[in-house]
CSV table of C-alpha atoms in Angstrom, one decimal:
chain,number,residue,atom,x,y,z
A,1,MET,CA,74.1,94.6,-81.2
A,2,ASN,CA,72.5,92.4,-79.5
A,3,GLU,CA,73.9,90.3,-77.3
A,4,LEU,CA,72.5,86.9,-76.7
A,5,PRO,CA,71.9,85.9,-73.5
A,6,PRO,CA,74.6,83.0,-72.4
A,7,ALA,CA,73.5,80.6,-72.7
A,8,PRO,CA,72.0,78.4,-69.2
A,9,PRO,CA,75.0,75.1,-68.2
A,10,THR,CA,74.1,71.8,-69.9
A,11,PRO,CA,74.3,69.6,-66.7
A,12,GLN,CA,76.7,67.5,-67.1
A,13,ARG,CA,75.8,63.6,-67.9
A,14,PRO,CA,78.0,61.5,-65.1
A,15,VAL,CA,79.9,59.2,-67.1
A,16,PRO,CA,78.4,55.6,-66.3
A,17,ILE,CA,80.5,53.8,-63.7
A,18,GLY,CA,81.2,51.1,-66.3
A,19,ARG,CA,82.2,52.5,-68.2
A,20,LEU,CA,85.1,53.9,-66.3
A,21,LEU,CA,85.8,51.1,-64.7
A,22,VAL,CA,86.4,49.6,-68.6
A,23,GLY,CA,88.7,51.9,-69.1
A,24,VAL,CA,91.5,51.9,-66.3
A,25,VAL,CA,91.5,48.2,-66.7
A,26,LEU,CA,92.0,48.4,-70.5
A,27,VAL,CA,94.6,51.4,-70.2
A,28,ALA,CA,96.3,48.9,-66.9
A,29,LEU,CA,96.4,45.8,-68.4
A,30,GLY,CA,98.1,47.9,-71.9
A,31,ALA,CA,100.9,49.3,-70.0
A,32,VAL,CA,100.9,46.7,-68.4
A,33,TRP,CA,101.9,44.9,-71.5
A,34,LEU,CA,103.3,47.0,-73.0
A,35,LEU,CA,105.9,47.3,-70.5
A,36,ASP,CA,106.1,43.8,-70.0
A,37,ALA,CA,106.6,43.5,-73.9
A,38,VAL,CA,110.1,46.2,-73.6
A,39,GLY,CA,111.6,43.8,-71.2
A,40,ALA,CA,110.9,47.2,-67.6
A,41,VAL,CA,109.0,44.4,-66.0
A,42,ASP,CA,108.5,40.4,-66.0
A,43,VAL,CA,104.6,40.1,-66.1
A,44,ASP,CA,103.4,36.6,-64.7
A,45,TRP,CA,99.9,36.8,-66.8
A,46,ASP,CA,99.2,33.2,-64.9
A,47,VAL,CA,98.2,35.0,-62.1
A,48,LEU,CA,97.3,39.0,-63.5
A,49,LEU,CA,94.7,37.7,-65.5
A,50,PRO,CA,92.7,35.8,-62.5
A,51,VAL,CA,93.4,39.3,-60.5
A,52,ALA,CA,91.9,41.3,-63.7
A,53,LEU,CA,88.8,39.0,-63.4
A,54,ILE,CA,88.3,39.9,-60.2
A,55,VAL,CA,87.9,43.7,-60.5
A,56,VAL,CA,85.8,43.6,-63.5
A,57,GLY,CA,83.8,41.7,-60.5
A,58,VAL,CA,83.7,43.9,-58.3
A,59,ALA,CA,82.9,46.6,-60.8
A,60,LEU,CA,80.0,45.3,-62.3
A,61,VAL,CA,79.2,44.8,-58.3
A,62,ILE,CA,79.5,47.6,-57.0
A,63,ALA,CA,77.6,49.3,-60.9
A,64,ALA,CA,75.2,46.7,-60.4
A,65,TRP,CA,74.6,47.3,-56.2
A,66,GLN,CA,74.1,51.3,-57.6
A,67,GLY,CA,72.1,50.6,-60.3
A,68,ARG,CA,74.7,53.0,-62.4
A,69,GLY,CA,75.8,51.6,-66.5
A,70,ARG,CA,77.3,48.5,-66.6
A,71,GLY,CA,80.0,49.6,-69.8
A,72,GLY,CA,81.4,47.0,-71.3
A,73,LEU,CA,82.2,45.3,-68.1
A,74,ILE,CA,80.0,41.8,-69.0
A,75,GLY,CA,81.8,41.5,-72.8
A,76,LEU,CA,85.5,42.2,-71.3
A,77,GLY,CA,84.8,40.0,-68.1
A,78,VAL,CA,82.8,37.5,-71.0
A,79,VAL,CA,86.6,37.7,-72.9
A,80,LEU,CA,89.0,37.4,-69.3
A,81,THR,CA,86.9,34.1,-68.3
A,82,VAL,CA,87.4,33.1,-72.3
A,83,VAL,CA,90.9,33.4,-72.2
A,84,LEU,CA,91.7,32.1,-69.1
A,85,ALA,CA,89.2,29.3,-69.9
A,86,ILE,CA,91.0,28.5,-72.8
A,87,ALA,CA,94.4,28.3,-71.0
A,88,THR,CA,93.5,25.9,-68.4
A,89,VAL,CA,91.4,23.3,-70.9
A,90,VAL,CA,94.9,23.8,-73.0
A,91,GLN,CA,97.6,24.3,-70.7
A,92,VAL,CA,99.7,26.2,-73.1
A,93,PRO,CA,103.6,27.1,-71.6
A,94,LEU,CA,102.8,30.1,-72.5
A,95,SER,CA,107.1,30.5,-72.9
A,96,GLY,CA,107.6,26.7,-74.1
A,97,GLY,CA,108.5,28.5,-77.8
A,98,ILE,CA,106.6,27.6,-81.2
A,99,GLY,CA,107.8,24.4,-83.6
A,100,ASP,CA,109.5,21.0,-83.2
A,101,ARG,CA,112.5,20.3,-81.4
A,102,VAL,CA,113.9,17.6,-79.7
A,103,GLU,CA,115.7,17.3,-76.4
A,104,ARG,CA,118.2,14.0,-76.0
A,105,PRO,CA,119.5,14.4,-72.9
A,106,THR,CA,122.9,12.2,-72.2
A,107,THR,CA,123.5,12.0,-69.0
A,108,ILE,CA,121.5,12.8,-65.1
A,109,ALA,CA,122.6,16.4,-64.6
A,110,GLU,CA,121.9,17.3,-68.7
A,111,ILE,CA,118.0,16.5,-67.9
A,112,ALA,CA,116.5,20.0,-67.8
A,113,ASP,CA,113.7,20.6,-64.8
A,114,ARG,CA,110.5,20.8,-67.2
A,115,TYR,CA,111.2,20.6,-70.9
A,116,GLU,CA,108.3,22.6,-72.3
A,117,LEU,CA,106.9,23.8,-75.7
A,118,SER,CA,104.4,25.8,-76.8
A,119,ILE,CA,103.2,24.7,-79.5
A,120,GLY,CA,104.3,21.4,-82.1
A,121,GLU,CA,106.2,19.2,-81.8
A,122,LEU,CA,108.6,18.1,-78.8
A,123,THR,CA,110.6,14.7,-79.3
A,124,VAL,CA,112.5,14.1,-75.5
A,125,ASP,CA,114.8,11.4,-76.5
A,126,LEU,CA,116.1,9.0,-73.2
A,127,ARG,CA,117.5,6.0,-74.9
A,128,GLY,CA,120.8,7.1,-74.6
A,129,LEU,CA,120.8,8.5,-71.7
A,130,THR,CA,123.7,6.3,-69.9
A,131,LEU,CA,123.7,6.4,-65.4
A,132,ALA,CA,126.9,6.4,-63.8
A,133,ALA,CA,128.3,4.3,-61.7
A,134,GLU,CA,126.4,5.1,-59.2
A,135,ILE,CA,122.4,3.8,-60.1
A,136,PRO,CA,119.9,6.7,-58.2
A,137,GLY,CA,116.6,5.4,-57.2
A,138,GLU,CA,115.0,7.3,-59.3
A,139,VAL,CA,115.3,9.2,-62.6
A,140,ARG,CA,112.6,12.8,-62.7
A,141,VAL,CA,110.6,13.4,-66.4
A,142,GLU,CA,109.1,16.0,-66.1
A,143,ALA,CA,107.5,17.8,-70.4
A,144,ALA,CA,105.2,19.5,-71.5
A,145,VAL,CA,103.5,20.8,-74.5
A,146,GLY,CA,100.3,23.3,-75.7
A,147,ILE,CA,99.6,22.3,-78.8
A,148,GLY,CA,101.3,19.8,-80.0
A,149,HIS,CA,102.3,16.6,-79.8
A,150,LEU,CA,105.1,15.0,-76.9
A,151,VAL,CA,107.3,12.4,-77.5
A,152,VAL,CA,108.5,10.5,-75.0
A,153,LEU,CA,111.1,7.8,-76.0
A,154,VAL,CA,112.7,5.6,-73.2
A,155,GLY,CA,115.2,3.1,-73.4
A,156,GLN,CA,116.0,-0.4,-72.7
A,157,GLY,CA,118.1,0.7,-69.5
A,158,PHE,CA,115.1,1.4,-67.6
A,159,PRO,CA,113.4,-1.6,-66.6
A,160,CYS,CA,110.4,0.3,-64.4
A,161,VAL,CA,108.6,2.9,-65.8
A,162,SER,CA,105.4,5.5,-63.9
A,163,THR,CA,104.1,8.0,-66.5
A,164,ARG,CA,101.4,10.7,-65.0
A,165,ALA,CA,100.8,11.8,-67.8
A,166,GLU,CA,97.6,14.2,-68.7
A,167,ALA,CA,95.3,16.2,-71.8
A,168,GLY,CA,93.1,18.4,-72.7
A,169,VAL,CA,91.6,17.9,-75.4
A,170,GLY,CA,92.9,14.6,-76.8
A,171,GLU,CA,94.8,11.4,-76.8
A,172,ILE,CA,97.4,9.5,-74.2
A,173,VAL,CA,99.0,6.4,-76.1
A,174,VAL,CA,101.4,5.1,-73.3
A,175,PHE,CA,103.5,2.2,-74.6
A,176,GLY,CA,100.3,1.1,-76.9
A,177,GLU,CA,98.0,1.5,-74.0
A,178,ARG,CA,95.2,4.7,-75.0
A,179,ARG,CA,92.8,7.6,-74.2
A,180,SER,CA,91.7,10.1,-76.4
A,181,GLY,CA,88.9,12.5,-75.2
A,182,VAL,CA,88.1,15.6,-72.7
A,183,ALA,CA,90.9,15.1,-70.3
A,184,PRO,CA,92.3,11.9,-70.5
A,185,GLU,CA,94.8,10.3,-67.9
A,186,HIS,CA,96.9,7.7,-67.5
A,187,ARG,CA,98.1,6.9,-64.6
A,188,THR,CA,100.9,4.1,-64.1
A,189,ASP,CA,103.2,3.4,-60.5
A,190,ALA,CA,105.2,1.3,-61.3
A,191,VAL,CA,107.1,-1.9,-58.4
A,192,CYS,CA,111.0,-2.0,-59.1
A,193,LEU,CA,112.4,-4.8,-57.7
A,194,ALA,CA,115.8,-3.1,-60.2
A,195,ALA,CA,116.7,0.4,-59.6
A,196,PRO,CA,116.7,2.7,-61.5
A,197,LEU,CA,113.3,4.5,-62.1
A,198,LEU,CA,112.5,6.1,-64.7
A,199,SER,CA,108.9,8.7,-63.4
A,200,LEU,CA,107.5,10.6,-66.0
A,201,ASP,CA,105.2,13.3,-65.8
A,202,LEU,CA,103.9,14.9,-69.2
A,203,SER,CA,101.1,16.8,-70.2
A,204,VAL,CA,99.8,18.5,-73.6
A,205,GLY,CA,97.1,20.7,-73.8
A,206,LEU,CA,95.5,20.2,-77.2
A,207,GLY,CA,96.8,17.1,-78.6
A,208,GLN,CA,98.8,13.9,-78.5
A,209,VAL,CA,101.3,12.5,-75.8
A,210,GLU,CA,102.9,9.1,-76.5
A,211,VAL,CA,105.1,7.6,-74.8
A,212,ARG,CA,107.2,4.6,-76.3
A,213,HIS,CA,110.1,2.5,-76.7
A,214,GLY,CA,112.8,4.2,-79.1
B,1,MET,CA,68.3,61.5,-54.9
B,2,ALA,CA,66.1,58.8,-55.5
B,3,ASP,CA,67.4,55.8,-55.4
B,4,ARG,CA,68.2,53.5,-58.0
B,5,GLU,CA,67.0,49.7,-59.0
B,6,VAL,CA,69.5,47.1,-58.3
B,7,ASP,CA,70.7,45.6,-61.8
B,8,ARG,CA,70.6,42.4,-60.4
B,9,VAL,CA,72.1,41.2,-63.7
B,10,GLY,CA,74.8,43.0,-63.6
B,11,LEU,CA,75.5,41.8,-60.4
B,12,ALA,CA,74.9,38.4,-60.9
B,13,PHE,CA,77.6,38.7,-63.4
B,14,GLY,CA,79.7,40.4,-61.5
B,15,VAL,CA,79.7,37.7,-58.6
B,16,ALA,CA,80.2,35.1,-61.5
B,17,PHE,CA,83.4,37.1,-62.3
B,18,VAL,CA,84.4,37.3,-59.1
B,19,VAL,CA,84.1,33.4,-58.5
B,20,ALA,CA,85.5,32.1,-62.2
B,21,GLY,CA,88.5,34.3,-61.3
B,22,VAL,CA,90.0,33.2,-57.7
B,23,LEU,CA,88.8,30.0,-58.9
B,24,PHE,CA,91.5,30.4,-61.8
B,25,LEU,CA,94.0,32.5,-59.3
B,26,LEU,CA,94.3,29.5,-57.1
B,27,ASP,CA,94.4,27.3,-60.3
B,28,ARG,CA,97.4,29.3,-61.0
B,29,LEU,CA,98.7,29.1,-57.6
B,30,GLU,CA,99.0,25.0,-57.4
B,31,VAL,CA,96.0,25.9,-54.1
B,32,TRP,CA,93.4,23.5,-55.9
B,33,ASP,CA,93.7,21.3,-59.7
B,34,MET,CA,91.1,22.6,-61.3
B,35,LYS,CA,90.8,20.2,-63.9
B,36,ALA,CA,89.6,20.2,-67.6
B,37,SER,CA,87.2,17.8,-67.2
B,38,TYR,CA,85.8,20.9,-64.0
B,39,VAL,CA,85.9,24.1,-66.4
B,40,LEU,CA,82.5,23.6,-68.7
B,41,PRO,CA,80.0,22.1,-65.7
B,42,ILE,CA,81.0,25.0,-63.1
B,43,PHE,CA,80.9,27.7,-66.8
B,44,LEU,CA,77.6,26.3,-68.4
B,45,ILE,CA,76.5,26.4,-63.6
B,46,ALA,CA,77.9,30.3,-63.9
B,47,LEU,CA,75.5,30.6,-67.0
B,48,GLY,CA,72.8,29.5,-64.9
B,49,VAL,CA,72.8,31.2,-62.3
B,50,ALA,CA,73.4,34.6,-63.9
B,51,ILE,CA,69.9,34.3,-66.1
B,52,LEU,CA,68.0,32.8,-63.0
B,53,LEU,CA,69.0,35.9,-61.0
B,54,GLY,CA,69.0,38.5,-64.3
B,55,GLY,CA,65.5,36.8,-65.4
B,56,ARG,CA,64.6,37.9,-61.8
B,57,SER,CA,64.8,42.1,-62.5
B,58,LYS,CA,62.0,42.2,-65.3
B,59,GLU,CA,58.8,42.1,-62.8
B,60,PRO,CA,55.5,41.8,-65.4
B,61,PRO,CA,53.4,45.2,-64.7
B,62,PRO,CA,50.7,44.1,-61.7
B,63,PRO,CA,47.2,43.4,-63.2
B,64,GLY,CA,45.0,46.1,-64.1
C-alpha cells in the first residue's frame, strides 16, 4: 500500500484587518445591546454610536495605512453615519415612548423637568395651571417630540410668553405665526411688565410644534 | 516583505468617519450644537473630500 507523501501545508491567508475589526465591532455592539436589553447595564446610545463610528474610522485608517483589506468597514461606517445623521436631524428622544399623550399640570410643582415623546402627539395643556399666592418670576416648560405633533396650550393667566421652538424638518406655529421647511426656528423674547413669564423650550424632529391659547 | 501601497480611499473614508464621529460625540455631550442645517453640507463636504482623495489612488499608467 502506497502511502502518499503528506501534502505540503497550505499557507494560511491572513484575515483582512478590516474584516477582523468589523467582526469585533459587531460582536461588541451586539453584546452591549443584549446587556442593555436584559437590563444588566444602562447604555447611553447617544454616546456609544459616535464612539463606534470613531473606532471604525481609526480601524479604517490603520487598515488603509497598512494597505490591507477594508473588509466592510466603509459599509459599517456609512450605516453608522446615516443613523447618527438621521438621529441628529430628527432629534428623536429615544426614551419618550410612542402614542398620544396629554399632560395637564395643575401646579408649578407638577411641571416635569422635561416632557418627551418619541413618536406620536404630545399635548402639554397649561390652561389649568394655577399659581400659588407667591407668583414666581418665571415658569419654564421644556418638551420634545421625535416624530409627530407637539401642542402647547397656554392659559390666559400668563401675560408674557417667551418661546424657543425648533424642528428638524417640519413646521412651527406659535400663536398663528408660521415657520416651515428644514430646521425652522422660532424665538420670541417677551418683555414682561407683569410676572410670571412663561418660558417655553420646544422641539420636534420631524413634524409640527404648535403653541396656542386654548 | 514588500511595502504595501496606502489605500487612499480607505484612508479618506477613515478620516471622514473619525471627524464625523467626533462632531456627533461633541453634539451628544452638548459641547457643540450640531444643527440639522449643518448635517447635509458637512456630509456633502466629507463625501467630496473622500471622492477627491480616493480618485487619486488610481493614477494612469505612464505613456509608452
